[in-house]
mmCIF file of C-alpha atoms and ligand atoms in Angstrom:
data_model
loop_
_atom_site.group_PDB
_atom_site.id
_atom_site.type_symbol
_atom_site.label_atom_id
_atom_site.label_comp_id
_atom_site.label_asym_id
_atom_site.label_seq_id
_atom_site.Cartn_x
_atom_site.Cartn_y
_atom_site.Cartn_z
ATOM 1 C CA UNK A 1 0.000 0.000 0.000
ATOM 2 C CA UNK A 2 2.344 2.661 -1.210
ATOM 3 C CA UNK A 3 -0.470 5.197 -0.688
ATOM 4 C CA UNK A 4 1.069 5.663 2.753
ATOM 5 C CA UNK A 5 4.122 7.138 1.103
ATOM 6 C CA UNK A 6 2.553 9.100 -1.686
ATOM 7 C CA UNK A 7 -0.628 10.486 -0.136
ATOM 8 C CA UNK A 8 0.304 11.281 3.442
ATOM 9 C CA UNK A 9 2.944 13.372 5.080
ATOM 10 C CA UNK A 10 2.489 11.741 8.493
ATOM 11 C CA UNK A 11 4.517 8.633 7.773
ATOM 12 C CA UNK A 12 6.586 7.955 10.893
ATOM 13 C CA UNK A 13 10.190 8.993 10.292
ATOM 14 C CA UNK A 14 11.551 6.494 12.783
ATOM 15 C CA UNK A 15 9.984 3.107 13.561
ATOM 16 C CA UNK A 16 11.468 0.893 16.279
ATOM 17 C CA UNK A 17 10.473 -2.747 16.690
ATOM 18 C CA UNK A 18 10.680 -5.221 19.568
ATOM 19 C CA UNK A 19 10.629 -8.465 17.596
ATOM 20 C CA UNK A 20 9.082 -10.903 20.085
ATOM 21 C CA UNK A 21 7.513 -14.336 19.751
ATOM 22 C CA UNK A 22 9.966 -16.452 17.772
ATOM 23 C CA UNK A 23 10.043 -19.105 20.503
ATOM 24 C CA UNK A 24 6.273 -19.332 20.900
ATOM 25 C CA UNK A 25 5.777 -19.355 17.119
ATOM 26 C CA UNK A 26 8.075 -22.384 16.950
ATOM 27 C CA UNK A 27 6.549 -24.092 19.971
ATOM 28 C CA UNK A 28 3.051 -23.848 18.496
ATOM 29 C CA UNK A 29 4.346 -25.806 15.471
ATOM 30 C CA UNK A 30 6.295 -28.376 17.455
ATOM 31 C CA UNK A 31 9.490 -26.858 16.043
ATOM 32 C CA UNK A 32 12.695 -25.867 17.833
ATOM 33 C CA UNK A 33 13.361 -22.347 19.095
ATOM 34 C CA UNK A 34 16.132 -22.117 16.513
ATOM 35 C CA UNK A 35 13.586 -22.659 13.739
ATOM 36 C CA UNK A 36 11.572 -19.850 15.277
ATOM 37 C CA UNK A 37 14.588 -17.539 15.103
ATOM 38 C CA UNK A 38 15.265 -18.596 11.495
ATOM 39 C CA UNK A 39 11.702 -17.703 10.578
ATOM 40 C CA UNK A 40 12.187 -14.468 12.525
ATOM 41 C CA UNK A 41 15.133 -13.617 10.323
ATOM 42 C CA UNK A 42 12.939 -13.993 7.224
ATOM 43 C CA UNK A 43 10.469 -11.560 8.792
ATOM 44 C CA UNK A 44 13.394 -9.140 9.328
ATOM 45 C CA UNK A 45 14.255 -9.262 5.627
ATOM 46 C CA UNK A 46 10.674 -8.537 4.595
ATOM 47 C CA UNK A 47 10.170 -5.740 7.119
ATOM 48 C CA UNK A 48 13.435 -4.003 6.179
ATOM 49 C CA UNK A 49 12.468 -4.094 2.489
ATOM 50 C CA UNK A 50 8.928 -2.894 3.260
ATOM 51 C CA UNK A 51 9.992 -0.093 5.591
ATOM 52 C CA UNK A 52 12.275 1.238 2.883
ATOM 53 C CA UNK A 53 9.494 1.027 0.281
ATOM 54 C CA UNK A 54 7.134 2.894 2.623
ATOM 55 C CA UNK A 55 9.521 5.791 3.031
ATOM 56 C CA UNK A 56 10.533 5.236 6.649
ATOM 57 C CA UNK A 57 13.834 7.037 7.257
ATOM 58 C CA UNK A 58 15.074 5.116 10.292
ATOM 59 C CA UNK A 59 14.210 1.557 11.318
ATOM 60 C CA UNK A 60 15.571 0.210 14.601
ATOM 61 C CA UNK A 61 15.304 -3.537 15.245
ATOM 62 C CA UNK A 62 15.874 -4.990 18.725
ATOM 63 C CA UNK A 63 17.928 -7.966 17.581
ATOM 64 C CA UNK A 64 19.765 -8.917 20.762
ATOM 65 C CA UNK A 65 19.482 -7.412 24.222
ATOM 66 C CA UNK A 66 22.132 -7.363 26.946
ATOM 67 C CA UNK A 67 19.794 -9.655 28.886
ATOM 68 C CA UNK A 68 19.766 -12.114 25.956
ATOM 69 C CA UNK A 69 23.384 -13.028 26.824
ATOM 70 C CA UNK A 70 21.845 -14.989 29.713
ATOM 71 C CA UNK A 71 19.993 -17.375 27.376
ATOM 72 C CA UNK A 72 21.292 -20.947 26.946
ATOM 73 C CA UNK A 73 24.700 -20.922 25.215
ATOM 74 C CA UNK A 74 23.344 -22.857 22.236
ATOM 75 C CA UNK A 75 20.633 -20.296 21.602
ATOM 76 C CA UNK A 76 23.070 -17.370 21.903
ATOM 77 C CA UNK A 77 25.392 -19.087 19.428
ATOM 78 C CA UNK A 78 22.492 -19.678 17.020
ATOM 79 C CA UNK A 79 21.393 -16.048 17.198
ATOM 80 C CA UNK A 80 24.951 -14.831 16.535
ATOM 81 C CA UNK A 81 25.150 -17.205 13.594
ATOM 82 C CA UNK A 82 21.871 -15.884 12.205
ATOM 83 C CA UNK A 83 23.183 -12.366 12.461
ATOM 84 C CA UNK A 84 26.262 -13.381 10.456
ATOM 85 C CA UNK A 85 23.981 -15.046 7.908
ATOM 86 C CA UNK A 86 21.922 -11.890 7.594
ATOM 87 C CA UNK A 87 25.023 -9.754 7.061
ATOM 88 C CA UNK A 88 26.509 -12.170 4.506
ATOM 89 C CA UNK A 89 23.309 -12.732 2.547
ATOM 90 C CA UNK A 90 21.674 -9.313 2.670
ATOM 91 C CA UNK A 91 24.588 -6.949 2.201
ATOM 92 C CA UNK A 92 24.200 -6.739 -1.595
ATOM 93 C CA UNK A 93 20.451 -6.150 -1.249
ATOM 94 C CA UNK A 94 21.133 -3.538 1.417
ATOM 95 C CA UNK A 95 23.622 -1.806 -0.906
ATOM 96 C CA UNK A 96 21.245 -1.999 -3.853
ATOM 97 C CA UNK A 97 18.511 -0.370 -1.811
ATOM 98 C CA UNK A 98 20.808 2.397 -0.528
ATOM 99 C CA UNK A 99 20.319 1.352 3.100
ATOM 100 C CA UNK A 100 22.825 2.414 5.731
ATOM 101 C CA UNK A 101 23.426 -0.241 8.361
ATOM 102 C CA UNK A 102 24.310 0.863 11.861
ATOM 103 C CA UNK A 103 24.344 -0.642 15.325
ATOM 104 C CA UNK A 104 23.608 0.558 18.816
ATOM 105 C CA UNK A 105 24.737 -1.340 21.896
ATOM 106 C CA UNK A 106 27.826 -2.730 23.569
ATOM 107 C CA UNK A 107 29.479 -4.155 20.460
ATOM 108 C CA UNK A 108 32.616 -5.064 22.388
ATOM 109 C CA UNK A 109 30.766 -8.064 23.840
ATOM 110 C CA UNK A 110 30.049 -9.573 20.411
ATOM 111 C CA UNK A 111 32.169 -12.547 19.290
ATOM 112 C CA UNK A 112 35.090 -11.280 17.140
ATOM 113 C CA UNK A 113 33.790 -12.883 13.907
ATOM 114 C CA UNK A 114 30.401 -11.188 14.333
ATOM 115 C CA UNK A 115 31.972 -7.883 15.298
ATOM 116 C CA UNK A 116 34.249 -7.911 12.264
ATOM 117 C CA UNK A 117 31.314 -8.550 9.931
ATOM 118 C CA UNK A 118 29.172 -5.924 11.601
ATOM 119 C CA UNK A 119 31.920 -3.321 11.380
ATOM 120 C CA UNK A 120 32.591 -4.165 7.720
ATOM 121 C CA UNK A 121 28.892 -3.795 6.869
ATOM 122 C CA UNK A 122 28.650 -0.502 8.773
ATOM 123 C CA UNK A 123 31.699 0.805 6.918
ATOM 124 C CA UNK A 124 30.550 -0.412 3.507
ATOM 125 C CA UNK A 125 27.099 1.146 3.813
ATOM 126 C CA UNK A 126 28.101 4.403 5.509
ATOM 127 C CA UNK A 127 27.312 6.637 2.512
ATOM 128 C CA UNK A 128 23.919 5.069 1.788
ATOM 129 C CA UNK A 129 21.048 7.457 2.304
ATOM 130 C CA UNK A 130 17.612 5.930 1.582
ATOM 131 C CA UNK A 131 17.088 4.473 5.063
ATOM 132 C CA UNK A 132 19.053 3.951 8.262
ATOM 133 C CA UNK A 133 18.753 0.385 9.519
ATOM 134 C CA UNK A 134 19.831 0.293 13.140
ATOM 135 C CA UNK A 135 20.380 -3.085 14.769
ATOM 136 C CA UNK A 136 20.225 -2.924 18.549
ATOM 137 C CA UNK A 137 22.840 -5.546 19.414
ATOM 138 C CA UNK A 138 24.014 -6.378 22.886
ATOM 139 C CA UNK A 139 21.786 -3.418 23.724
ATOM 140 C CA UNK A 140 20.197 -2.215 26.938
ATOM 141 C CA UNK A 141 18.407 1.093 27.433
ATOM 142 C CA UNK A 142 19.761 1.629 30.951
ATOM 143 C CA UNK A 143 23.259 0.646 29.806
ATOM 144 C CA UNK A 144 23.009 3.252 27.027
ATOM 145 C CA UNK A 145 22.155 5.952 29.582
ATOM 146 C CA UNK A 146 24.988 4.782 31.860
ATOM 147 C CA UNK A 147 27.457 4.791 28.926
ATOM 148 C CA UNK A 148 26.325 8.310 28.010
ATOM 149 C CA UNK A 149 26.720 9.481 31.626
ATOM 150 C CA UNK A 150 30.229 8.014 31.768
ATOM 151 C CA UNK A 151 31.328 9.793 28.551
ATOM 152 C CA UNK A 152 29.763 13.026 29.745
ATOM 153 C CA UNK A 153 31.527 12.756 33.137
ATOM 154 C CA UNK A 154 34.855 12.259 31.322
ATOM 155 C CA UNK A 155 34.250 15.430 29.302
ATOM 156 C CA UNK A 156 33.468 17.346 32.489
ATOM 157 C CA UNK A 157 36.613 15.961 34.124
ATOM 158 C CA UNK A 158 38.700 16.952 31.091
ATOM 159 C CA UNK A 159 37.296 20.460 31.223
ATOM 160 C CA UNK A 160 35.520 20.070 27.862
ATOM 161 C CA UNK A 161 32.039 20.431 29.302
ATOM 162 C CA UNK A 162 30.707 22.875 31.888
ATOM 163 C CA UNK A 163 28.222 21.029 34.173
ATOM 164 C CA UNK A 164 25.983 24.121 34.146
ATOM 165 C CA UNK A 165 25.520 23.610 30.409
ATOM 166 C CA UNK A 166 24.087 20.097 30.789
ATOM 167 C CA UNK A 167 20.473 19.919 29.687
ATOM 168 C CA UNK A 168 18.441 17.239 27.869
ATOM 169 C CA UNK A 169 19.839 18.226 24.489
ATOM 170 C CA UNK A 170 23.444 18.100 25.655
ATOM 171 C CA UNK A 171 22.879 14.760 27.419
ATOM 172 C CA UNK A 172 21.189 13.207 24.380
ATOM 173 C CA UNK A 173 24.250 14.029 22.287
ATOM 174 C CA UNK A 174 26.129 11.344 24.262
ATOM 175 C CA UNK A 175 23.711 8.521 23.364
ATOM 176 C CA UNK A 176 24.706 5.809 20.832
ATOM 177 C CA UNK A 177 23.075 7.387 17.743
ATOM 178 C CA UNK A 178 22.529 11.043 18.624
ATOM 179 C CA UNK A 179 21.734 12.130 15.079
ATOM 180 C CA UNK A 180 18.740 9.786 14.810
ATOM 181 C CA UNK A 181 15.409 11.382 15.831
ATOM 182 C CA UNK A 182 13.426 9.688 18.621
ATOM 183 C CA UNK A 183 11.132 6.909 17.364
ATOM 184 C CA UNK A 184 7.673 8.089 16.341
ATOM 185 C CA UNK A 185 6.297 4.581 16.546
ATOM 186 C CA UNK A 186 7.355 1.597 18.662
ATOM 187 C CA UNK A 187 5.925 -1.746 17.565
ATOM 188 C CA UNK A 188 6.010 -4.791 19.818
ATOM 189 C CA UNK A 189 4.939 -8.159 18.469
ATOM 190 C CA UNK A 190 4.250 -11.343 20.434
ATOM 191 C CA UNK A 191 1.358 -10.244 22.625
ATOM 192 C CA UNK A 192 3.381 -8.647 25.423
ATOM 193 C CA UNK A 193 2.971 -5.181 26.947
ATOM 194 C CA UNK A 194 6.479 -4.292 28.048
ATOM 195 C CA UNK A 195 9.260 -2.004 26.826
ATOM 196 C CA UNK A 196 11.968 -4.472 27.905
ATOM 197 C CA UNK A 197 14.793 -1.983 28.411
ATOM 198 C CA UNK A 198 14.550 -0.704 24.811
ATOM 199 C CA UNK A 199 15.418 2.910 23.924
ATOM 200 C CA UNK A 200 14.352 4.120 27.364
ATOM 201 C CA UNK A 201 15.518 7.692 26.841
ATOM 202 C CA UNK A 202 14.223 7.974 23.275
ATOM 203 C CA UNK A 203 10.653 6.671 23.717
ATOM 204 C CA UNK A 204 9.478 9.449 26.063
ATOM 205 C CA UNK A 205 6.846 10.584 23.514
ATOM 206 C CA UNK A 206 6.764 7.593 21.176
ATOM 207 C CA UNK A 207 3.422 6.071 20.148
ATOM 208 C CA UNK A 208 3.293 2.399 21.136
ATOM 209 C CA UNK A 209 1.578 -0.296 19.056
ATOM 210 C CA UNK A 210 1.355 -3.885 20.239
ATOM 211 C CA UNK A 211 0.056 -6.886 18.368
ATOM 212 C CA UNK A 212 -0.620 -10.540 19.198
ATOM 213 C CA UNK A 213 1.100 -11.486 15.928
ATOM 214 C CA UNK A 214 4.266 -13.468 16.623
ATOM 215 C CA UNK A 215 7.332 -11.936 14.979
ATOM 216 C CA UNK A 216 7.841 -14.646 12.297
ATOM 217 C CA UNK A 217 4.305 -13.941 11.018
ATOM 218 C CA UNK A 218 4.815 -10.158 10.900
ATOM 219 C CA UNK A 219 4.794 -8.996 7.287
ATOM 220 C CA UNK A 220 4.421 -5.873 5.166
ATOM 221 C CA UNK A 221 0.649 -5.813 5.693
ATOM 222 C CA UNK A 222 1.139 -5.853 9.489
ATOM 223 C CA UNK A 223 3.606 -2.979 9.225
ATOM 224 C CA UNK A 224 1.104 -1.007 7.150
ATOM 225 C CA UNK A 225 -1.597 -1.748 9.751
ATOM 226 C CA UNK A 226 0.663 -0.449 12.536
ATOM 227 C CA UNK A 227 1.449 2.714 10.581
ATOM 228 C CA UNK A 228 -2.236 3.290 9.780
ATOM 229 C CA UNK A 229 -3.031 2.961 13.501
ATOM 230 C CA UNK A 230 -0.273 5.462 14.301
ATOM 231 C CA UNK A 231 -1.687 7.879 11.729
ATOM 232 C CA UNK A 232 -5.014 7.926 13.630
ATOM 233 C CA UNK A 233 -3.375 9.125 16.801
ATOM 234 C CA UNK A 234 -3.161 12.704 17.972
ATOM 235 C CA UNK A 235 0.347 13.440 19.239
ATOM 236 C CA UNK A 236 0.058 16.166 21.821
ATOM 237 C CA UNK A 237 3.540 16.196 23.389
ATOM 238 C CA UNK A 238 2.021 17.377 26.671
ATOM 239 C CA UNK A 239 -0.072 20.127 25.061
ATOM 240 C CA UNK A 240 -3.855 20.295 24.708
ATOM 241 C CA UNK A 241 -5.782 18.943 21.757
ATOM 242 C CA UNK A 242 -6.789 22.503 20.737
ATOM 243 C CA UNK A 243 -3.152 23.585 20.690
ATOM 244 C CA UNK A 244 -1.927 20.803 18.454
ATOM 245 C CA UNK A 245 -4.793 21.132 15.992
ATOM 246 C CA UNK A 246 -4.361 24.937 15.707
ATOM 247 C CA UNK A 247 -2.905 26.019 12.364
ATOM 248 C CA UNK A 248 0.161 27.522 14.039
ATOM 249 C CA UNK A 249 1.766 25.971 17.045
ATOM 250 C CA UNK A 250 2.693 28.137 20.044
ATOM 251 C CA UNK A 251 6.351 28.985 20.234
ATOM 252 C CA UNK A 252 8.329 27.090 22.866
HETATM 253 C C1 LIG B 1 12.391 -12.776 20.552
HETATM 254 O O1 LIG B 1 11.864 -14.039 20.438
HETATM 255 C C2 LIG B 1 13.449 -12.449 19.623
HETATM 256 C C3 LIG B 1 14.785 -12.342 19.929
HETATM 257 C C4 LIG B 1 15.369 -12.790 21.196
HETATM 258 C C5 LIG B 1 15.738 -11.740 19.047
HETATM 259 C C6 LIG B 1 15.290 -11.347 17.672
HETATM 260 C C7 LIG B 1 15.856 -12.272 16.704
HETATM 261 C C8 LIG B 1 15.394 -12.454 15.453
HETATM 262 C C9 LIG B 1 14.285 -11.690 14.918
HETATM 263 C C10 LIG B 1 15.987 -13.470 14.560
HETATM 264 C C11 LIG B 1 17.387 -13.257 14.252
HETATM 265 C C12 LIG B 1 17.698 -11.965 13.639
HETATM 266 C C13 LIG B 1 18.855 -11.335 13.853
HETATM 267 C C14 LIG B 1 19.160 -10.140 13.038
HETATM 268 C C15 LIG B 1 19.836 -11.803 14.870
HETATM 269 P P1 LIG B 1 11.793 -14.903 21.738
HETATM 270 O O2 LIG B 1 12.811 -15.970 21.594
HETATM 271 O O3 LIG B 1 11.929 -14.079 22.965
HETATM 272 O O4 LIG B 1 10.341 -15.470 21.631
HETATM 273 P P2 LIG B 1 9.434 -16.020 22.830
HETATM 274 O O5 LIG B 1 9.124 -14.849 23.722
HETATM 275 O O6 LIG B 1 8.219 -16.536 22.134
HETATM 276 O O7 LIG B 1 10.221 -17.104 23.537
#
């Protein structure tokens, strides 16, 4: 439904997705969790392609959380392997579609072979402009805030930053991807109502959409449904309905 792109100017600029339900999708078919993750990877391919077609500028996928390191070793290994597979198999498609691949998270914890591939893909795609594809890898929202606070404290200690100058804008500049606008829309699949330590700073005014659809079943039509739902919402950012529907917004 490319009408979303051509007929409306309220397409979300940044969509973030918590891809949940691979395990339950597999279980309901008597398949292994690994098969669920494999099917989840196929859904990733389709959603990346679709998001680009729909004119989304930034897509952030929660691929592996810091907490996920605590899963059984076999499952962690399988997920790392799937990530390598994605990078190996999709890089040409990503290049062809002018997509810039980036990551947020504590990359230093990734196995060296994964890290090397990730860094190569980030480097190779750095001049692509159609869409930013951010993989949250080894990512935690609280860890991101802690990492930002640490960097900021170092700058204060080195005399590069005056503590009196610290406000929300200055702080946000220390986050992992400071140039990326906050998500307009956060989608969570898999019938759960949690934010699971994802983009805690950035989702302050994000519209949240949840669906019972398990991630491997999530397709372009589901993405369009989520965007259509988002387009019905009135985003007030703490103001009144009358203020946001007025032809000119009050100055800050
Ligand atoms: C949640 O399913 C999903 C994840 C833990 C990670 C997301 C992984 C993929 C979409 C597949 C691999 C893709 C990449 C790029 C690595 P779950 O296992 O928590 O499902 P459950 O809640 O039903 O058990």
